[in-house]
mmCIF file with all atom_site columns, C-alpha atoms in Angstrom:
data_model
loop_
_atom_site.group_PDB
_atom_site.id
_atom_site.type_symbol
_atom_site.label_atom_id
_atom_site.label_alt_id
_atom_site.label_comp_id
_atom_site.label_asym_id
_atom_site.label_entity_id
_atom_site.label_seq_id
_atom_site.pdbx_PDB_ins_code
_atom_site.Cartn_x
_atom_site.Cartn_y
_atom_site.Cartn_z
_atom_site.occupancy
_atom_site.B_iso_or_equiv
_atom_site.pdbx_formal_charge
_atom_site.auth_seq_id
_atom_site.auth_comp_id
_atom_site.auth_asym_id
_atom_site.auth_atom_id
_atom_site.pdbx_PDB_model_num
ATOM 1   C CA . MET A 1 1   ? -156.728 148.918 67.788 1.00 31.00 ? 1295 MET A CA 1
ATOM 2   C CA . MET A 1 2   ? -158.492 147.252 70.672 1.00 28.00 ? 1296 MET A CA 1
ATOM 3   C CA . ARG A 1 3   ? -156.753 144.242 72.201 1.00 33.00 ? 1297 ARG A CA 1
ATOM 4   C CA . ILE A 1 4   ? -157.523 141.987 75.136 1.00 31.00 ? 1298 ILE A CA 1
ATOM 5   C CA . ALA A 1 5   ? -155.025 142.716 77.902 1.00 29.00 ? 1299 ALA A CA 1
ATOM 6   C CA . ILE A 1 6   ? -152.204 140.181 77.964 1.00 29.00 ? 1300 ILE A CA 1
ATOM 7   C CA . LEU A 1 7   ? -150.803 140.260 81.477 1.00 29.00 ? 1301 LEU A CA 1
ATOM 8   C CA . CYS A 1 8   ? -148.026 137.708 81.069 1.00 32.00 ? 1302 CYS A CA 1
ATOM 9   C CA . LEU A 1 9   ? -145.982 136.573 78.080 1.00 32.00 ? 1303 LEU A CA 1
ATOM 10  C CA . ALA A 1 10  ? -143.069 134.524 79.368 1.00 31.00 ? 1304 ALA A CA 1
ATOM 11  C CA . LEU A 1 11  ? -140.656 132.948 76.869 1.00 33.00 ? 1305 LEU A CA 1
ATOM 12  C CA . ALA A 1 12  ? -138.028 130.526 78.072 1.00 29.00 ? 1306 ALA A CA 1
ATOM 13  C CA . ALA A 1 13  ? -135.026 131.796 76.158 1.00 29.00 ? 1307 ALA A CA 1
ATOM 14  C CA . THR A 1 14  ? -133.042 128.812 77.354 1.00 31.00 ? 1308 THR A CA 1
ATOM 15  C CA . ALA A 1 15  ? -135.197 126.571 75.178 1.00 33.00 ? 1309 ALA A CA 1
ATOM 16  C CA . MET A 1 16  ? -133.751 127.929 71.946 1.00 34.00 ? 1310 MET A CA 1
ATOM 17  C CA . GLY A 1 17  ? -130.754 130.122 72.643 1.00 35.00 ? 1311 GLY A CA 1
ATOM 18  C CA . GLN A 1 18  ? -127.572 130.180 74.643 1.00 34.00 ? 1312 GLN A CA 1
ATOM 19  C CA . ALA A 1 19  ? -127.714 132.203 77.822 1.00 34.00 ? 1313 ALA A CA 1
ATOM 20  C CA . SER A 1 20  ? -125.141 134.937 78.294 1.00 35.00 ? 1314 SER A CA 1
ATOM 21  C CA . GLY A 1 21  ? -122.617 134.127 81.011 1.00 37.00 ? 1315 GLY A CA 1
ATOM 22  C CA . LYS A 1 22  ? -120.922 136.265 83.674 1.00 38.00 ? 1316 LYS A CA 1
ATOM 23  C CA . THR A 1 23  ? -117.174 136.421 84.179 1.00 35.00 ? 1317 THR A CA 1
ATOM 24  C CA . SER A 1 24  ? -115.692 135.536 87.544 1.00 36.00 ? 1318 SER A CA 1
ATOM 25  C CA . GLN A 1 25  ? -112.349 135.266 89.265 1.00 39.00 ? 1319 GLN A CA 1
ATOM 26  C CA . THR A 1 26  ? -112.841 131.549 89.834 1.00 38.00 ? 1320 THR A CA 1
ATOM 27  C CA . ALA A 1 27  ? -110.937 128.979 87.834 1.00 39.00 ? 1321 ALA A CA 1
ATOM 28  C CA . PRO A 1 28  ? -112.431 128.485 84.337 1.00 39.00 ? 1322 PRO A CA 1
ATOM 29  C CA . ALA A 1 29  ? -114.451 125.349 83.816 1.00 39.00 ? 1323 ALA A CA 1
ATOM 30  C CA . GLN A 1 30  ? -113.872 122.900 80.994 1.00 40.00 ? 1324 GLN A CA 1
ATOM 31  C CA . PRO A 1 31  ? -115.802 123.709 77.785 1.00 40.00 ? 1325 PRO A CA 1
ATOM 32  C CA . GLY A 1 32  ? -119.375 122.510 78.056 1.00 43.00 ? 1326 GLY A CA 1
ATOM 33  C CA . ALA A 1 33  ? -119.128 121.934 81.800 1.00 42.00 ? 1327 ALA A CA 1
ATOM 34  C CA . THR A 1 34  ? -121.928 123.128 84.048 1.00 43.00 ? 1328 THR A CA 1
ATOM 35  C CA . GLN A 1 35  ? -121.369 124.132 87.661 1.00 49.00 ? 1329 GLN A CA 1
ATOM 36  C CA . THR A 1 36  ? -124.390 124.121 89.913 1.00 48.00 ? 1330 THR A CA 1
ATOM 37  C CA . ASN A 1 37  ? -125.241 125.709 93.212 1.00 51.00 ? 1331 ASN A CA 1
ATOM 38  C CA . PRO A 1 38  ? -125.232 122.896 95.801 1.00 50.00 ? 1332 PRO A CA 1
ATOM 39  C CA . SER A 1 39  ? -128.167 124.411 97.675 1.00 51.00 ? 1333 SER A CA 1
ATOM 40  C CA . THR A 1 40  ? -130.492 125.014 94.712 1.00 50.00 ? 1334 THR A CA 1
ATOM 41  C CA . GLY A 1 41  ? -129.075 122.899 91.893 1.00 52.00 ? 1335 GLY A CA 1
ATOM 42  C CA . ALA A 1 42  ? -129.282 125.912 89.554 1.00 58.00 ? 1336 ALA A CA 1
ATOM 43  C CA . PRO A 1 43  ? -126.376 127.021 87.311 1.00 56.00 ? 1337 PRO A CA 1
ATOM 44  C CA . THR A 1 44  ? -123.919 129.336 89.015 1.00 59.00 ? 1338 THR A CA 1
ATOM 45  C CA . LEU A 1 45  ? -123.225 131.358 85.812 1.00 59.00 ? 1339 LEU A CA 1
ATOM 46  C CA . HIS A 1 46  ? -119.662 131.866 87.005 1.00 63.00 ? 1340 HIS A CA 1
ATOM 47  C CA . THR A 1 47  ? -118.078 130.973 83.656 1.00 67.00 ? 1341 THR A CA 1
ATOM 48  C CA . ARG A 1 48  ? -118.675 132.044 80.072 1.00 65.00 ? 1342 ARG A CA 1
ATOM 49  C CA . ASP A 1 49  ? -118.961 128.434 78.809 1.00 67.00 ? 1343 ASP A CA 1
ATOM 50  C CA . GLU A 1 50  ? -121.509 127.458 81.420 1.00 66.00 ? 1344 GLU A CA 1
ATOM 51  C CA . LEU A 1 51  ? -124.873 126.474 79.951 1.00 69.00 ? 1345 LEU A CA 1
ATOM 52  C CA . PRO A 1 52  ? -128.270 126.310 81.665 1.00 69.00 ? 1346 PRO A CA 1
ATOM 53  C CA . PRO A 1 53  ? -129.894 122.901 82.096 1.00 78.00 ? 1347 PRO A CA 1
ATOM 54  C CA . PRO A 1 54  ? -132.068 121.715 79.197 1.00 83.00 ? 1348 PRO A CA 1
ATOM 55  C CA . VAL A 1 55  ? -135.732 122.692 79.259 1.00 84.00 ? 1349 VAL A CA 1
ATOM 56  C CA . PRO A 1 56  ? -138.157 119.714 79.300 1.00 88.00 ? 1350 PRO A CA 1
ATOM 57  C CA . ASP A 1 57  ? -140.571 119.405 76.384 1.00 89.00 ? 1351 ASP A CA 1
ATOM 58  C CA . ASP A 1 58  ? -143.597 119.714 78.668 1.00 89.00 ? 1352 ASP A CA 1
ATOM 59  C CA . GLN A 1 59  ? -142.398 122.905 80.388 1.00 90.00 ? 1353 GLN A CA 1
ATOM 60  C CA . THR A 1 60  ? -144.435 126.041 79.706 1.00 91.00 ? 1354 THR A CA 1
ATOM 61  C CA . VAL A 1 61  ? -142.562 128.653 77.653 1.00 89.00 ? 1355 VAL A CA 1
ATOM 62  C CA . ILE A 1 62  ? -145.473 130.991 76.839 1.00 90.00 ? 1356 ILE A CA 1
ATOM 63  C CA . THR A 1 63  ? -148.123 131.975 79.380 1.00 88.00 ? 1357 THR A CA 1
ATOM 64  C CA . VAL A 1 64  ? -151.082 134.153 78.413 1.00 87.00 ? 1358 VAL A CA 1
ATOM 65  C CA . ARG A 1 65  ? -153.348 135.482 81.160 1.00 85.00 ? 1359 ARG A CA 1
ATOM 66  C CA . GLY A 1 66  ? -156.645 137.172 80.472 1.00 81.00 ? 1360 GLY A CA 1
ATOM 67  C CA . LEU A 1 67  ? -157.510 135.412 77.194 1.00 82.00 ? 1361 LEU A CA 1
ATOM 68  C CA . CYS A 1 68  ? -160.783 133.537 77.613 1.00 80.00 ? 1362 CYS A CA 1
ATOM 69  C CA . SER A 1 69  ? -162.125 131.072 75.091 1.00 77.00 ? 1363 SER A CA 1
ATOM 70  C CA . ALA A 1 70  ? -165.135 132.296 73.150 1.00 70.00 ? 1364 ALA A CA 1
ATOM 71  C CA . GLU A 1 71  ? -167.049 129.167 74.186 1.00 62.00 ? 1365 GLU A CA 1
ATOM 72  C CA . THR A 1 72  ? -167.149 130.364 77.831 1.00 46.00 ? 1366 THR A CA 1
ATOM 73  C CA . GLY A 1 73  ? -169.609 133.135 77.085 1.00 46.00 ? 1367 GLY A CA 1
ATOM 74  C CA . ALA A 1 74  ? -172.646 133.971 79.203 1.00 43.00 ? 1368 ALA A CA 1
ATOM 75  C CA . ALA A 1 75  ? -174.973 132.244 76.728 1.00 43.00 ? 1369 ALA A CA 1
ATOM 76  C CA . ASN A 1 76  ? -173.279 128.874 77.324 1.00 46.00 ? 1370 ASN A CA 1
ATOM 77  C CA . LYS A 1 77  ? -172.422 128.860 81.022 1.00 49.00 ? 1371 LYS A CA 1
ATOM 78  C CA . PRO A 1 78  ? -174.133 130.579 83.951 1.00 49.00 ? 1372 PRO A CA 1
ATOM 79  C CA . ASN A 1 79  ? -170.848 131.262 85.720 1.00 53.00 ? 1373 ASN A CA 1
ATOM 80  C CA . VAL A 1 80  ? -168.503 133.056 83.360 1.00 51.00 ? 1374 VAL A CA 1
ATOM 81  C CA . PRO A 1 81  ? -164.907 133.046 84.620 1.00 55.00 ? 1375 PRO A CA 1
ATOM 82  C CA . SER A 1 82  ? -163.353 136.430 85.151 1.00 60.00 ? 1376 SER A CA 1
ATOM 83  C CA . THR A 1 83  ? -160.571 137.642 82.876 1.00 64.00 ? 1377 THR A CA 1
ATOM 84  C CA . GLN A 1 84  ? -157.988 136.865 85.538 1.00 67.00 ? 1378 GLN A CA 1
ATOM 85  C CA . ASP A 1 85  ? -159.128 133.225 85.711 1.00 75.00 ? 1379 ASP A CA 1
ATOM 86  C CA . CYS A 1 86  ? -158.487 132.536 82.005 1.00 83.00 ? 1380 CYS A CA 1
ATOM 87  C CA . LEU A 1 87  ? -155.080 131.041 81.341 1.00 85.00 ? 1381 LEU A CA 1
ATOM 88  C CA . ILE A 1 88  ? -153.466 129.637 78.190 1.00 87.00 ? 1382 ILE A CA 1
ATOM 89  C CA . LYS A 1 89  ? -150.143 127.827 78.288 1.00 90.00 ? 1383 LYS A CA 1
ATOM 90  C CA . VAL A 1 90  ? -147.860 126.758 75.431 1.00 91.00 ? 1384 VAL A CA 1
ATOM 91  C CA . THR A 1 91  ? -145.177 124.169 76.142 1.00 93.00 ? 1385 THR A CA 1
ATOM 92  C CA . LYS A 1 92  ? -141.716 124.038 74.647 1.00 92.00 ? 1386 LYS A CA 1
ATOM 93  C CA . LYS A 1 93  ? -142.749 121.097 72.437 1.00 93.00 ? 1387 LYS A CA 1
ATOM 94  C CA . GLN A 1 94  ? -145.819 122.924 71.141 1.00 92.00 ? 1388 GLN A CA 1
ATOM 95  C CA . PHE A 1 95  ? -143.816 126.049 70.332 1.00 92.00 ? 1389 PHE A CA 1
ATOM 96  C CA . GLU A 1 96  ? -141.092 124.044 68.582 1.00 92.00 ? 1390 GLU A CA 1
ATOM 97  C CA . ASP A 1 97  ? -143.761 122.313 66.482 1.00 91.00 ? 1391 ASP A CA 1
ATOM 98  C CA . LEU A 1 98  ? -145.092 125.752 65.538 1.00 89.00 ? 1392 LEU A CA 1
ATOM 99  C CA . VAL A 1 99  ? -141.625 126.885 64.450 1.00 90.00 ? 1393 VAL A CA 1
ATOM 100 C CA . LYS A 1 100 ? -141.071 123.721 62.406 1.00 88.00 ? 1394 LYS A CA 1
ATOM 101 C CA . ALA A 1 101 ? -144.417 124.128 60.656 1.00 86.00 ? 1395 ALA A CA 1
ATOM 102 C CA . PHE A 1 102 ? -143.328 127.518 59.280 1.00 83.00 ? 1396 PHE A CA 1
ATOM 103 C CA . ASN A 1 103 ? -139.687 126.514 58.809 1.00 85.00 ? 1397 ASN A CA 1
ATOM 104 C CA . PRO A 1 104 ? -139.811 123.259 56.782 1.00 75.00 ? 1398 PRO A CA 1
ATOM 105 C CA . THR A 1 105 ? -136.197 123.599 55.615 1.00 75.00 ? 1399 THR A CA 1
ATOM 106 C CA . ASN A 1 106 ? -134.939 123.804 59.223 1.00 80.00 ? 1400 ASN A CA 1
ATOM 107 C CA . GLN A 1 107 ? -133.073 127.068 58.705 1.00 84.00 ? 1401 GLN A CA 1
ATOM 108 C CA . PRO A 1 108 ? -131.460 128.602 61.825 1.00 86.00 ? 1402 PRO A CA 1
ATOM 109 C CA . VAL A 1 109 ? -133.876 131.007 63.495 1.00 87.00 ? 1403 VAL A CA 1
ATOM 110 C CA . PRO A 1 110 ? -132.325 133.859 65.538 1.00 88.00 ? 1404 PRO A CA 1
ATOM 111 C CA . GLN A 1 111 ? -133.603 134.378 69.065 1.00 85.00 ? 1405 GLN A CA 1
ATOM 112 C CA . PRO A 1 112 ? -135.225 137.775 68.270 1.00 88.00 ? 1406 PRO A CA 1
ATOM 113 C CA . GLN A 1 113 ? -137.205 136.150 65.456 1.00 89.00 ? 1407 GLN A CA 1
ATOM 114 C CA . LEU A 1 114 ? -138.427 133.431 67.811 1.00 89.00 ? 1408 LEU A CA 1
ATOM 115 C CA . ARG A 1 115 ? -139.667 136.079 70.212 1.00 89.00 ? 1409 ARG A CA 1
ATOM 116 C CA . LYS A 1 116 ? -141.465 137.927 67.403 1.00 90.00 ? 1410 LYS A CA 1
ATOM 117 C CA . LEU A 1 117 ? -143.086 134.657 66.334 1.00 89.00 ? 1411 LEU A CA 1
ATOM 118 C CA . ALA A 1 118 ? -144.275 134.025 69.894 1.00 90.00 ? 1412 ALA A CA 1
ATOM 119 C CA . GLU A 1 119 ? -145.719 137.542 70.167 1.00 91.00 ? 1413 GLU A CA 1
ATOM 120 C CA . ALA A 1 120 ? -147.461 137.191 66.793 1.00 91.00 ? 1414 ALA A CA 1
ATOM 121 C CA . TYR A 1 121 ? -148.881 133.816 67.862 1.00 91.00 ? 1415 TYR A CA 1
ATOM 122 C CA . VAL A 1 122 ? -150.368 135.330 71.025 1.00 90.00 ? 1416 VAL A CA 1
ATOM 123 C CA . GLU A 1 123 ? -151.876 138.163 68.997 1.00 91.00 ? 1417 GLU A CA 1
ATOM 124 C CA . LEU A 1 124 ? -153.390 135.669 66.543 1.00 90.00 ? 1418 LEU A CA 1
ATOM 125 C CA . MET A 1 125 ? -154.970 133.706 69.388 1.00 88.00 ? 1419 MET A CA 1
ATOM 126 C CA . THR A 1 126 ? -156.366 136.924 70.855 1.00 88.00 ? 1420 THR A CA 1
ATOM 127 C CA . PHE A 1 127 ? -158.070 138.070 67.671 1.00 89.00 ? 1421 PHE A CA 1
ATOM 128 C CA . ALA A 1 128 ? -159.176 134.533 66.788 1.00 89.00 ? 1422 ALA A CA 1
ATOM 129 C CA . GLU A 1 129 ? -161.146 134.230 70.033 1.00 86.00 ? 1423 GLU A CA 1
ATOM 130 C CA . ALA A 1 130 ? -162.690 137.657 69.434 1.00 87.00 ? 1424 ALA A CA 1
ATOM 131 C CA . ALA A 1 131 ? -163.627 136.619 65.891 1.00 88.00 ? 1425 ALA A CA 1
ATOM 132 C CA . LYS A 1 132 ? -165.291 133.405 67.107 1.00 87.00 ? 1426 LYS A CA 1
ATOM 133 C CA . ALA A 1 133 ? -167.267 135.362 69.660 1.00 85.00 ? 1427 ALA A CA 1
ATOM 134 C CA . ALA A 1 134 ? -168.424 137.693 66.854 1.00 87.00 ? 1428 ALA A CA 1
ATOM 135 C CA . GLY A 1 135 ? -169.558 134.784 64.704 1.00 89.00 ? 1429 GLY A CA 1
ATOM 136 C CA . VAL A 1 136 ? -166.951 135.280 61.951 1.00 90.00 ? 1430 VAL A CA 1
ATOM 137 C CA . GLU A 1 137 ? -166.151 131.561 61.977 1.00 90.00 ? 1431 GLU A CA 1
ATOM 138 C CA . LYS A 1 138 ? -169.648 130.749 60.683 1.00 91.00 ? 1432 LYS A CA 1
ATOM 139 C CA . THR A 1 139 ? -169.722 133.195 57.762 1.00 93.00 ? 1433 THR A CA 1
ATOM 140 C CA . PRO A 1 140 ? -169.524 132.076 54.074 1.00 95.00 ? 1434 PRO A CA 1
ATOM 141 C CA . GLN A 1 141 ? -166.543 134.360 53.554 1.00 95.00 ? 1435 GLN A CA 1
ATOM 142 C CA . PHE A 1 142 ? -164.552 132.555 56.235 1.00 94.00 ? 1436 PHE A CA 1
ATOM 143 C CA . ALA A 1 143 ? -165.391 129.170 54.694 1.00 95.00 ? 1437 ALA A CA 1
ATOM 144 C CA . GLU A 1 144 ? -164.252 130.291 51.228 1.00 96.00 ? 1438 GLU A CA 1
ATOM 145 C CA . VAL A 1 145 ? -161.019 131.832 52.481 1.00 94.00 ? 1439 VAL A CA 1
ATOM 146 C CA . MET A 1 146 ? -160.203 128.677 54.436 1.00 95.00 ? 1440 MET A CA 1
ATOM 147 C CA . ARG A 1 147 ? -160.909 126.535 51.359 1.00 96.00 ? 1441 ARG A CA 1
ATOM 148 C CA . VAL A 1 148 ? -158.425 128.504 49.255 1.00 95.00 ? 1442 VAL A CA 1
ATOM 149 C CA . LEU A 1 149 ? -155.838 128.643 52.045 1.00 94.00 ? 1443 LEU A CA 1
ATOM 150 C CA . ARG A 1 150 ? -156.137 124.884 52.444 1.00 95.00 ? 1444 ARG A CA 1
ATOM 151 C CA . LEU A 1 151 ? -155.363 124.375 48.751 1.00 96.00 ? 1445 LEU A CA 1
ATOM 152 C CA . LYS A 1 152 ? -152.388 126.729 48.921 1.00 94.00 ? 1446 LYS A CA 1
ATOM 153 C CA . THR A 1 153 ? -151.042 125.118 52.082 1.00 91.00 ? 1447 THR A CA 1
ATOM 154 C CA . LEU A 1 154 ? -151.312 121.632 50.602 1.00 94.00 ? 1448 LEU A CA 1
ATOM 155 C CA . GLY A 1 155 ? -149.447 122.746 47.483 1.00 94.00 ? 1449 GLY A CA 1
ATOM 156 C CA . ASP A 1 156 ? -146.713 124.529 49.434 1.00 90.00 ? 1450 ASP A CA 1
ATOM 157 C CA . LEU A 1 157 ? -146.148 121.607 51.782 1.00 89.00 ? 1451 LEU A CA 1
ATOM 158 C CA . TYR A 1 158 ? -146.001 119.178 48.860 1.00 93.00 ? 1452 TYR A CA 1
ATOM 159 C CA . ARG A 1 159 ? -143.406 121.319 47.054 1.00 91.00 ? 1453 ARG A CA 1
ATOM 160 C CA . ASN A 1 160 ? -141.330 121.514 50.229 1.00 87.00 ? 1454 ASN A CA 1
ATOM 161 C CA . GLN A 1 161 ? -141.598 117.752 50.599 1.00 88.00 ? 1455 GLN A CA 1
ATOM 162 C CA . LEU A 1 162 ? -140.356 117.206 47.037 1.00 89.00 ? 1456 LEU A CA 1
ATOM 163 C CA . LEU A 1 163 ? -137.524 119.690 47.571 1.00 87.00 ? 1457 LEU A CA 1
ATOM 164 C CA . GLU A 1 164 ? -136.421 117.936 50.730 1.00 84.00 ? 1458 GLU A CA 1
ATOM 165 C CA . GLN A 1 165 ? -136.665 114.520 49.064 1.00 85.00 ? 1459 GLN A CA 1
ATOM 166 C CA . TYR A 1 166 ? -134.688 115.349 45.931 1.00 83.00 ? 1460 TYR A CA 1
ATOM 167 C CA . LYS A 1 167 ? -132.338 118.161 46.984 1.00 84.00 ? 1461 LYS A CA 1
ATOM 168 C CA . ASN A 1 168 ? -129.365 115.776 47.332 1.00 86.00 ? 1462 ASN A CA 1
ATOM 169 C CA . PRO A 1 169 ? -129.631 113.185 44.539 1.00 86.00 ? 1463 PRO A CA 1
ATOM 170 C CA . SER A 1 170 ? -127.028 110.461 44.357 1.00 88.00 ? 1464 SER A CA 1
ATOM 171 C CA . PRO A 1 171 ? -124.641 110.214 41.366 1.00 90.00 ? 1465 PRO A CA 1
ATOM 172 C CA . GLU A 1 172 ? -126.486 107.073 40.298 1.00 90.00 ? 1466 GLU A CA 1
ATOM 173 C CA . ASP A 1 173 ? -129.814 108.917 40.260 1.00 88.00 ? 1467 ASP A CA 1
ATOM 174 C CA . MET A 1 174 ? -128.346 111.788 38.228 1.00 89.00 ? 1468 MET A CA 1
ATOM 175 C CA . GLU A 1 175 ? -126.837 109.366 35.721 1.00 90.00 ? 1469 GLU A CA 1
ATOM 176 C CA . ALA A 1 176 ? -130.119 107.479 35.389 1.00 91.00 ? 1470 ALA A CA 1
ATOM 177 C CA . PHE A 1 177 ? -132.020 110.750 34.853 1.00 89.00 ? 1471 PHE A CA 1
ATOM 178 C CA . TYR A 1 178 ? -129.558 111.870 32.192 1.00 88.00 ? 1472 TYR A CA 1
ATOM 179 C CA . LYS A 1 179 ? -129.808 108.603 30.278 1.00 88.00 ? 1473 LYS A CA 1
ATOM 180 C CA . ALA A 1 180 ? -133.606 108.689 30.440 1.00 90.00 ? 1474 ALA A CA 1
ATOM 181 C CA . ASN A 1 181 ? -133.676 112.280 29.106 1.00 90.00 ? 1475 ASN A CA 1
ATOM 182 C CA . GLU A 1 182 ? -130.556 112.338 26.954 1.00 87.00 ? 1476 GLU A CA 1
ATOM 183 C CA . ALA A 1 183 ? -132.470 113.617 23.925 1.00 86.00 ? 1477 ALA A CA 1
ATOM 184 C CA . LYS A 1 184 ? -133.436 116.770 25.835 1.00 87.00 ? 1478 LYS A CA 1
ATOM 185 C CA . PHE A 1 185 ? -129.829 117.787 26.447 1.00 86.00 ? 1479 PHE A CA 1
ATOM 186 C CA . GLU A 1 186 ? -127.660 119.689 23.972 1.00 82.00 ? 1480 GLU A CA 1
ATOM 187 C CA . GLY A 1 187 ? -123.899 119.967 24.082 1.00 82.00 ? 1481 GLY A CA 1
ATOM 188 C CA . ALA A 1 188 ? -121.434 122.427 22.573 1.00 85.00 ? 1482 ALA A CA 1
ATOM 189 C CA . LYS A 1 189 ? -117.657 122.570 22.394 1.00 86.00 ? 1483 LYS A CA 1
ATOM 190 C CA . LEU A 1 190 ? -115.914 125.943 22.749 1.00 85.00 ? 1484 LEU A CA 1
ATOM 191 C CA . SER A 1 191 ? -112.598 126.077 20.934 1.00 86.00 ? 1485 SER A CA 1
ATOM 192 C CA . ARG A 1 192 ? -111.752 129.803 20.996 1.00 87.00 ? 1486 ARG A CA 1
ATOM 193 C CA . LEU A 1 193 ? -113.022 132.969 22.669 1.00 83.00 ? 1487 LEU A CA 1
ATOM 194 C CA . PHE A 1 194 ? -112.128 136.483 21.393 1.00 79.00 ? 1488 PHE A CA 1
ATOM 195 C CA . LEU A 1 195 ? -112.076 139.471 23.766 1.00 78.00 ? 1489 LEU A CA 1
ATOM 196 C CA . PRO A 1 196 ? -111.265 142.788 22.020 1.00 74.00 ? 1490 PRO A CA 1
ATOM 197 C CA . LYS A 1 197 ? -108.709 144.957 23.813 1.00 72.00 ? 1491 LYS A CA 1
ATOM 198 C CA . ILE A 1 198 ? -110.344 148.172 22.562 1.00 72.00 ? 1492 ILE A CA 1
ATOM 199 C CA . ASP A 1 199 ? -114.069 148.877 22.773 1.00 66.00 ? 1493 ASP A CA 1
ATOM 200 C CA . PRO A 1 200 ? -115.334 148.877 19.168 1.00 66.00 ? 1494 PRO A CA 1
ATOM 201 C CA . ASP A 1 201 ? -117.872 151.588 20.038 1.00 75.00 ? 1495 ASP A CA 1
ATOM 202 C CA . PRO A 1 202 ? -116.257 154.615 21.755 1.00 74.00 ? 1496 PRO A CA 1
ATOM 203 C CA . LYS A 1 203 ? -119.700 156.098 22.377 1.00 79.00 ? 1497 LYS A CA 1
ATOM 204 C CA . ALA A 1 204 ? -120.880 153.122 24.406 1.00 79.00 ? 1498 ALA A CA 1
ATOM 205 C CA . THR A 1 205 ? -122.105 153.867 27.916 1.00 80.00 ? 1499 THR A CA 1
ATOM 206 C CA . ASP A 1 206 ? -120.622 152.252 31.005 1.00 80.00 ? 1500 ASP A CA 1
ATOM 207 C CA . ALA A 1 207 ? -123.621 149.940 31.267 1.00 80.00 ? 1501 ALA A CA 1
ATOM 208 C CA . GLN A 1 208 ? -123.155 148.816 27.633 1.00 77.00 ? 1502 GLN A CA 1
ATOM 209 C CA . LYS A 1 209 ? -119.456 148.227 28.204 1.00 73.00 ? 1503 LYS A CA 1
ATOM 210 C CA . GLN A 1 210 ? -120.223 146.061 31.199 1.00 72.00 ? 1504 GLN A CA 1
#
């Protein structure tokens, strides 16, 4: 499968995960403390508990070189930039927004999964630009697929919104719901339960016994 060459894909692992430390003979620092190099201000990584400084929201965490926008074709501009001149950057904030969009319940995402998501995102951008250049964006098929995907996305996001809104109802809300729907509930009282000591059917299989 043909792909546009991606010369640089740099993920700032410090944005999402904890960096691995290096042991040293120096005195251990207090938990959470960060020692810095006086000359550079960077972490010394002398202790296991030492953490790197936080990454600003506007810092680039993904850099893609060689991916040119389809709008910069020869038919639109006389001077087409070379492949090396094209550059796409994704900041920490943009990448976090991407993760949240596909993780509405805010489940913990392991670092390897974040890297796979970043790689898949770059691949999507690559093929999307190629598709626009080929005119796929203007076809009736694309319009119909996007219409259906829009309906599905709206429904999924609405269900997630309802789940988030009502996943932890208060005791008062549960009591009010029960009183409003009391006729729909049925109750039963169990007074005695018999469990035979011997299987009444000696030919029963293990699955039937279970």
